[in-house]
Short mmCIF file of C-alpha atoms and ligand atoms in Angstrom, two decimals:
data_model
loop_
_atom_site.label_atom_id
_atom_site.label_comp_id
_atom_site.label_asym_id
_atom_site.label_seq_id
_atom_site.Cartn_x
_atom_site.Cartn_y
_atom_site.Cartn_z
CA UNK A 596 -12.98 7.04 51.48
CA UNK A 597 -13.90 4.35 53.96
CA UNK A 598 -17.48 3.66 54.95
CA UNK A 599 -18.43 1.48 57.89
CA UNK A 600 -21.82 -0.18 57.64
CA UNK A 601 -23.12 -1.42 60.99
CA UNK A 602 -25.55 -4.34 60.66
CA UNK A 603 -29.01 -4.38 62.34
CA UNK A 604 -28.53 -2.95 65.83
CA UNK A 605 -30.55 -5.14 68.20
CA UNK A 606 -32.01 -3.84 71.47
CA UNK A 607 -30.16 -2.16 74.30
CA UNK A 608 -27.18 -4.56 74.06
CA UNK A 609 -26.56 -3.54 70.44
CA UNK A 610 -27.04 0.15 71.13
CA UNK A 611 -24.76 0.11 74.18
CA UNK A 612 -22.06 -1.71 72.20
CA UNK A 613 -22.06 1.22 69.77
CA UNK A 614 -22.17 3.83 72.54
CA UNK A 615 -19.11 2.25 74.14
CA UNK A 616 -17.06 1.18 71.14
CA UNK A 617 -18.10 2.84 67.88
CA UNK A 618 -15.79 5.87 68.11
CA UNK A 619 -12.80 3.65 68.77
CA UNK A 620 -13.80 1.18 66.03
CA UNK A 621 -14.25 3.98 63.50
CA UNK A 622 -10.79 5.22 64.38
CA UNK A 623 -9.21 1.73 64.15
CA UNK A 624 -10.82 1.06 60.76
CA UNK A 625 -10.18 4.58 59.47
CA UNK A 626 -13.87 4.96 58.70
CA UNK A 627 -14.82 8.42 57.40
CA UNK A 628 -18.53 7.67 57.43
CA UNK A 629 -20.83 5.32 59.33
CA UNK A 630 -24.26 3.96 58.42
CA UNK A 631 -26.22 1.73 60.82
CA UNK A 632 -29.42 -0.19 60.32
CA UNK A 633 -31.61 0.74 63.30
CA UNK A 634 -34.81 -1.24 62.72
CA UNK A 635 -34.32 -3.38 65.86
CA UNK A 636 -33.02 -0.79 68.34
CA UNK A 637 -36.25 -0.35 70.35
CA UNK A 638 -36.34 -3.61 72.32
CA UNK A 639 -35.79 -5.63 69.16
CA UNK A 640 -38.49 -4.05 67.01
CA UNK A 641 -38.54 -0.54 65.62
CA UNK A 642 -36.83 2.72 66.50
CA UNK A 643 -37.75 5.87 68.40
CA UNK A 644 -36.54 9.42 67.84
CA UNK A 645 -34.85 9.32 71.24
CA UNK A 646 -32.94 6.14 70.44
CA UNK A 647 -32.02 7.50 67.02
CA UNK A 648 -30.45 10.50 68.79
CA UNK A 649 -28.39 8.12 70.91
CA UNK A 650 -27.05 6.26 67.87
CA UNK A 651 -26.19 9.52 66.13
CA UNK A 652 -24.44 10.75 69.27
CA UNK A 653 -22.47 7.47 69.36
CA UNK A 654 -20.95 8.21 65.96
CA UNK A 655 -23.48 7.00 63.39
CA UNK A 656 -23.98 9.41 60.47
CA UNK A 657 -27.09 7.89 58.87
CA UNK A 658 -29.63 5.37 60.20
CA UNK A 659 -31.53 3.05 57.87
CA UNK A 660 -34.59 0.96 58.66
CA UNK A 661 -36.52 -2.07 57.39
CA UNK A 662 -39.70 -4.10 57.85
CA UNK A 663 -39.98 -2.97 61.50
CA UNK A 664 -40.08 0.73 60.54
CA UNK A 665 -43.65 1.39 61.78
CA UNK A 666 -43.49 -0.66 64.99
CA UNK A 667 -43.02 2.44 67.12
CA UNK A 668 -44.91 5.67 66.50
CA UNK A 669 -42.06 7.57 68.14
CA UNK A 670 -40.04 7.03 64.97
CA UNK A 671 -42.16 9.56 63.02
CA UNK A 672 -40.39 12.56 64.48
CA UNK A 673 -37.00 11.18 63.43
CA UNK A 674 -38.28 10.38 59.93
CA UNK A 675 -39.90 13.75 59.40
CA UNK A 676 -37.23 16.00 60.87
CA UNK A 677 -33.67 16.08 59.62
CA UNK A 678 -31.92 13.98 57.03
CA UNK A 679 -30.23 11.33 59.18
CA UNK A 680 -32.94 8.68 59.50
CA UNK A 681 -34.42 7.01 56.42
CA UNK A 682 -36.73 4.05 55.78
CA UNK A 683 -37.05 1.72 52.79
CA UNK A 684 -38.11 3.92 49.86
CA UNK A 685 -40.53 1.29 48.53
CA UNK A 686 -42.30 0.66 51.83
CA UNK A 687 -45.24 2.93 51.24
CA UNK A 688 -46.96 5.18 48.79
CA UNK A 689 -46.93 8.96 48.55
CA UNK A 690 -47.92 10.78 51.72
CA UNK A 691 -46.28 8.30 54.08
CA UNK A 692 -43.76 9.77 56.54
CA UNK A 693 -40.08 9.72 55.77
CA UNK A 694 -38.06 8.94 52.69
CA UNK A 695 -35.64 6.35 51.41
CA UNK A 696 -32.78 8.46 50.14
CA UNK A 697 -30.56 10.97 51.88
CA UNK A 698 -27.29 12.70 51.07
CA UNK A 699 -25.05 13.53 54.02
CA UNK A 700 -21.42 14.61 53.84
CA UNK A 701 -20.98 13.63 50.21
CA UNK A 702 -22.46 10.15 50.70
CA UNK A 703 -25.85 9.15 49.32
CA UNK A 704 -27.59 6.45 51.33
CA UNK A 705 -30.47 4.58 49.72
CA UNK A 706 -32.66 2.20 51.70
CA UNK A 707 -34.81 -0.39 49.90
CA UNK A 708 -36.74 -3.46 51.01
CA UNK A 709 -36.97 -6.80 49.23
CA UNK A 710 -40.21 -8.14 47.77
CA UNK A 711 -39.54 -11.83 48.47
CA UNK A 712 -41.18 -12.91 51.78
CA UNK A 713 -41.64 -9.26 52.84
CA UNK A 714 -44.38 -6.73 52.14
CA UNK A 715 -43.62 -3.72 49.97
CA UNK A 716 -45.79 -1.18 48.18
CA UNK A 717 -43.53 -1.03 45.13
CA UNK A 718 -41.20 -3.63 43.71
CA UNK A 719 -37.60 -2.64 44.53
CA UNK A 720 -36.28 -3.59 41.08
CA UNK A 721 -38.83 -1.27 39.46
CA UNK A 722 -38.18 1.84 41.57
CA UNK A 723 -34.43 1.48 42.09
CA UNK A 724 -33.22 2.96 38.77
CA UNK A 725 -34.82 6.36 39.34
CA UNK A 726 -33.58 6.49 42.93
CA UNK A 727 -30.01 5.61 41.94
CA UNK A 728 -30.10 8.26 39.22
CA UNK A 729 -31.32 10.82 41.76
CA UNK A 730 -28.56 9.82 44.21
CA UNK A 731 -25.87 10.03 41.52
CA UNK A 732 -26.92 13.54 40.59
CA UNK A 733 -25.82 14.51 44.13
CA UNK A 734 -22.67 12.40 44.56
CA UNK A 735 -20.84 9.41 43.00
CA UNK A 736 -20.64 7.70 46.41
CA UNK A 737 -23.89 5.77 46.76
CA UNK A 738 -24.47 3.12 49.43
CA UNK A 739 -27.56 0.94 49.21
CA UNK A 740 -28.98 -0.88 52.26
CA UNK A 741 -31.07 -3.64 50.72
CA UNK A 742 -33.22 -4.99 53.54
CA UNK A 743 -34.31 -8.38 52.25
CA UNK A 744 -34.87 -11.99 53.24
CA UNK A 745 -33.73 -13.96 50.19
CA UNK A 746 -30.07 -14.33 49.27
CA UNK A 747 -31.03 -14.62 45.58
CA UNK A 748 -32.82 -11.26 45.58
CA UNK A 749 -29.90 -9.55 47.31
CA UNK A 750 -27.30 -10.99 44.95
CA UNK A 751 -29.51 -10.07 41.98
CA UNK A 752 -29.87 -6.43 43.05
CA UNK A 753 -26.12 -6.15 43.62
CA UNK A 754 -25.48 -7.47 40.10
CA UNK A 755 -28.16 -5.19 38.65
CA UNK A 756 -26.53 -2.13 40.24
CA UNK A 757 -22.92 -3.17 39.59
CA UNK A 758 -21.01 -0.16 38.30
CA UNK A 759 -23.75 2.31 39.25
CA UNK A 760 -23.40 2.38 43.03
CA UNK A 761 -20.53 2.07 45.51
CA UNK A 762 -22.04 -0.73 47.56
CA UNK A 763 -25.09 -2.92 47.98
CA UNK A 764 -25.19 -4.09 51.59
CA UNK A 765 -27.77 -6.71 52.51
CA UNK A 766 -29.50 -6.53 55.89
CA UNK A 767 -32.45 -8.17 57.73
CA UNK A 768 -31.41 -11.83 58.30
CA UNK A 769 -29.04 -10.94 61.17
CA UNK A 770 -26.68 -13.71 59.99
CA UNK A 771 -23.47 -12.45 58.41
CA UNK A 772 -22.61 -14.01 55.08
CA UNK A 773 -19.08 -14.86 53.90
CA UNK A 774 -19.35 -13.26 50.46
CA UNK A 775 -18.05 -9.69 50.93
CA UNK A 776 -16.58 -8.81 47.55
CA UNK A 777 -16.16 -6.14 44.88
CA UNK A 778 -18.11 -7.01 41.74
CA UNK A 779 -16.51 -6.61 38.27
CA UNK A 780 -18.08 -3.18 37.69
CA UNK A 781 -16.75 -1.74 40.95
CA UNK A 782 -19.66 -2.25 43.33
CA UNK A 783 -18.96 -3.66 46.80
CA UNK A 784 -21.47 -6.25 47.92
CA UNK A 785 -22.34 -8.53 50.80
CA UNK A 786 -25.52 -10.58 51.03
CA UNK A 787 -25.99 -9.86 54.72
CA UNK A 788 -23.89 -7.72 57.04
CA UNK A 789 -25.05 -9.62 60.16
CA UNK A 790 -26.27 -8.22 63.49
CA UNK A 791 -24.93 -5.83 66.10
CA UNK A 792 -26.27 -7.26 69.31
CA UNK A 793 -26.54 -10.44 71.38
CA UNK A 794 -25.54 -13.52 69.37
CA UNK A 795 -26.30 -15.96 72.19
CA UNK A 796 -29.89 -15.87 70.89
CA UNK A 797 -32.13 -16.59 67.91
CA UNK A 798 -31.26 -13.58 65.72
CA UNK A 799 -31.29 -11.34 68.81
CA UNK A 800 -34.25 -12.77 70.70
CA UNK A 801 -33.81 -14.96 73.81
CA UNK A 802 -33.52 -18.48 72.37
CA UNK A 803 -35.98 -20.10 74.82
CA UNK A 804 -38.71 -17.64 73.80
CA UNK A 805 -38.11 -17.99 70.06
CA UNK A 806 -38.09 -21.78 70.33
CA UNK A 807 -41.29 -21.75 72.40
CA UNK A 808 -43.12 -19.68 69.80
CA UNK A 809 -41.98 -21.95 66.98
CA UNK A 810 -42.67 -25.15 68.93
CA UNK A 811 -46.19 -24.20 70.03
CA UNK A 812 -47.34 -21.70 67.41
CA UNK A 813 -48.68 -19.67 70.34
CA UNK A 814 -48.00 -15.97 70.84
CA UNK A 815 -44.92 -15.62 73.06
CA UNK A 816 -43.63 -12.22 74.11
CA UNK A 817 -40.10 -11.73 72.81
CA UNK A 818 -37.29 -10.16 74.81
CA UNK A 819 -33.80 -9.31 73.60
CA UNK A 820 -31.05 -11.69 74.73
CA UNK A 821 -27.88 -10.32 76.29
CA UNK A 822 -24.98 -12.74 75.76
CA UNK A 823 -22.14 -12.78 73.19
CA UNK A 824 -22.60 -9.20 72.02
CA UNK A 825 -20.85 -8.36 68.76
CA UNK A 826 -20.59 -5.40 66.45
CA UNK A 827 -21.01 -6.79 62.96
CA UNK A 828 -21.08 -5.12 59.57
CA UNK A 829 -18.99 -4.34 56.55
CA UNK A 830 -16.21 -1.94 55.66
CA UNK A 831 -16.24 -0.49 52.15
CA UNK A 832 -13.43 1.51 50.61
CA UNK A 833 -13.93 3.60 47.49
CA UNK A 834 -12.24 6.25 45.37
CA UNK A 835 -13.46 9.78 44.66
CA UNK A 836 -15.26 8.34 41.60
CA UNK A 837 -17.40 6.19 43.89
CA UNK A 838 -15.97 2.90 42.66
CA UNK A 839 -15.34 0.41 45.42
CA UNK A 840 -11.79 -0.87 45.88
CA UNK A 841 -12.35 -3.03 48.96
CA UNK A 842 -15.15 -4.80 50.80
CA UNK A 843 -14.60 -6.67 54.04
CA UNK A 844 -16.72 -8.03 56.83
CA UNK A 845 -16.46 -6.54 60.31
CA UNK A 846 -17.06 -8.73 63.35
CA UNK A 847 -15.94 -7.53 66.74
CA UNK A 848 -16.70 -9.20 70.08
CA UNK A 849 -17.67 -6.69 72.75
CA UNK A 850 -17.31 -7.21 76.46
FE1 FE2 B 276 -33.40 -6.66 61.59
FE1 FE2 B 277 -35.81 -6.76 59.15
#
């Protein structure tokens, strides 16, 4: 089985790139399943139910989220209805909308957020074992989107889960790392899958605006950039036992 993971989809440029090219890319890569991180789809921050529908219609099977989950109220509907949109499992306590684990078409997708430099309600390393066990009761194919800032934390979680899940895919930094690999126990891993969106930018945002905010420390309204749009992510191949046999980066320029 081949699973395409599409890295953080940023703004309208990222979404349109998927609407125009995802079907063809899935076909070219022979991808049987597609997961996309959608935390930046709504103008760079958050997701709405409407935009989630568009990604699903473009060929995404499951959408994951991250630290921008609650930016748009219109995400609630998508989180509460259906099983295609999930948010980091450790983001909030009981009673909060949505969940962090879903099983669709024989693939379990688990979304977690890092504790280093990001806010979480529960430490990911503490809650992950029970969630992985729950996922494995449903299927041996388990893909983890670990939305985290620090490379160390992402590498550590991948090593901790080696042999228990099919893949640990890092997201959030929007910068693709060159370490796609299969770990000794059979878990595919990459520290960060990158960004699907405008790369002529500062991680998706118009460079002049990002620089201005950093230079002055003043609030500056961010807008998505539009140049050098790429689809980035990772392709994972695994057997029926869920063990990964291949892990490669995906980086496609879109025009
Ligand atoms: Fe992001
Ligand atoms: Fe993020």
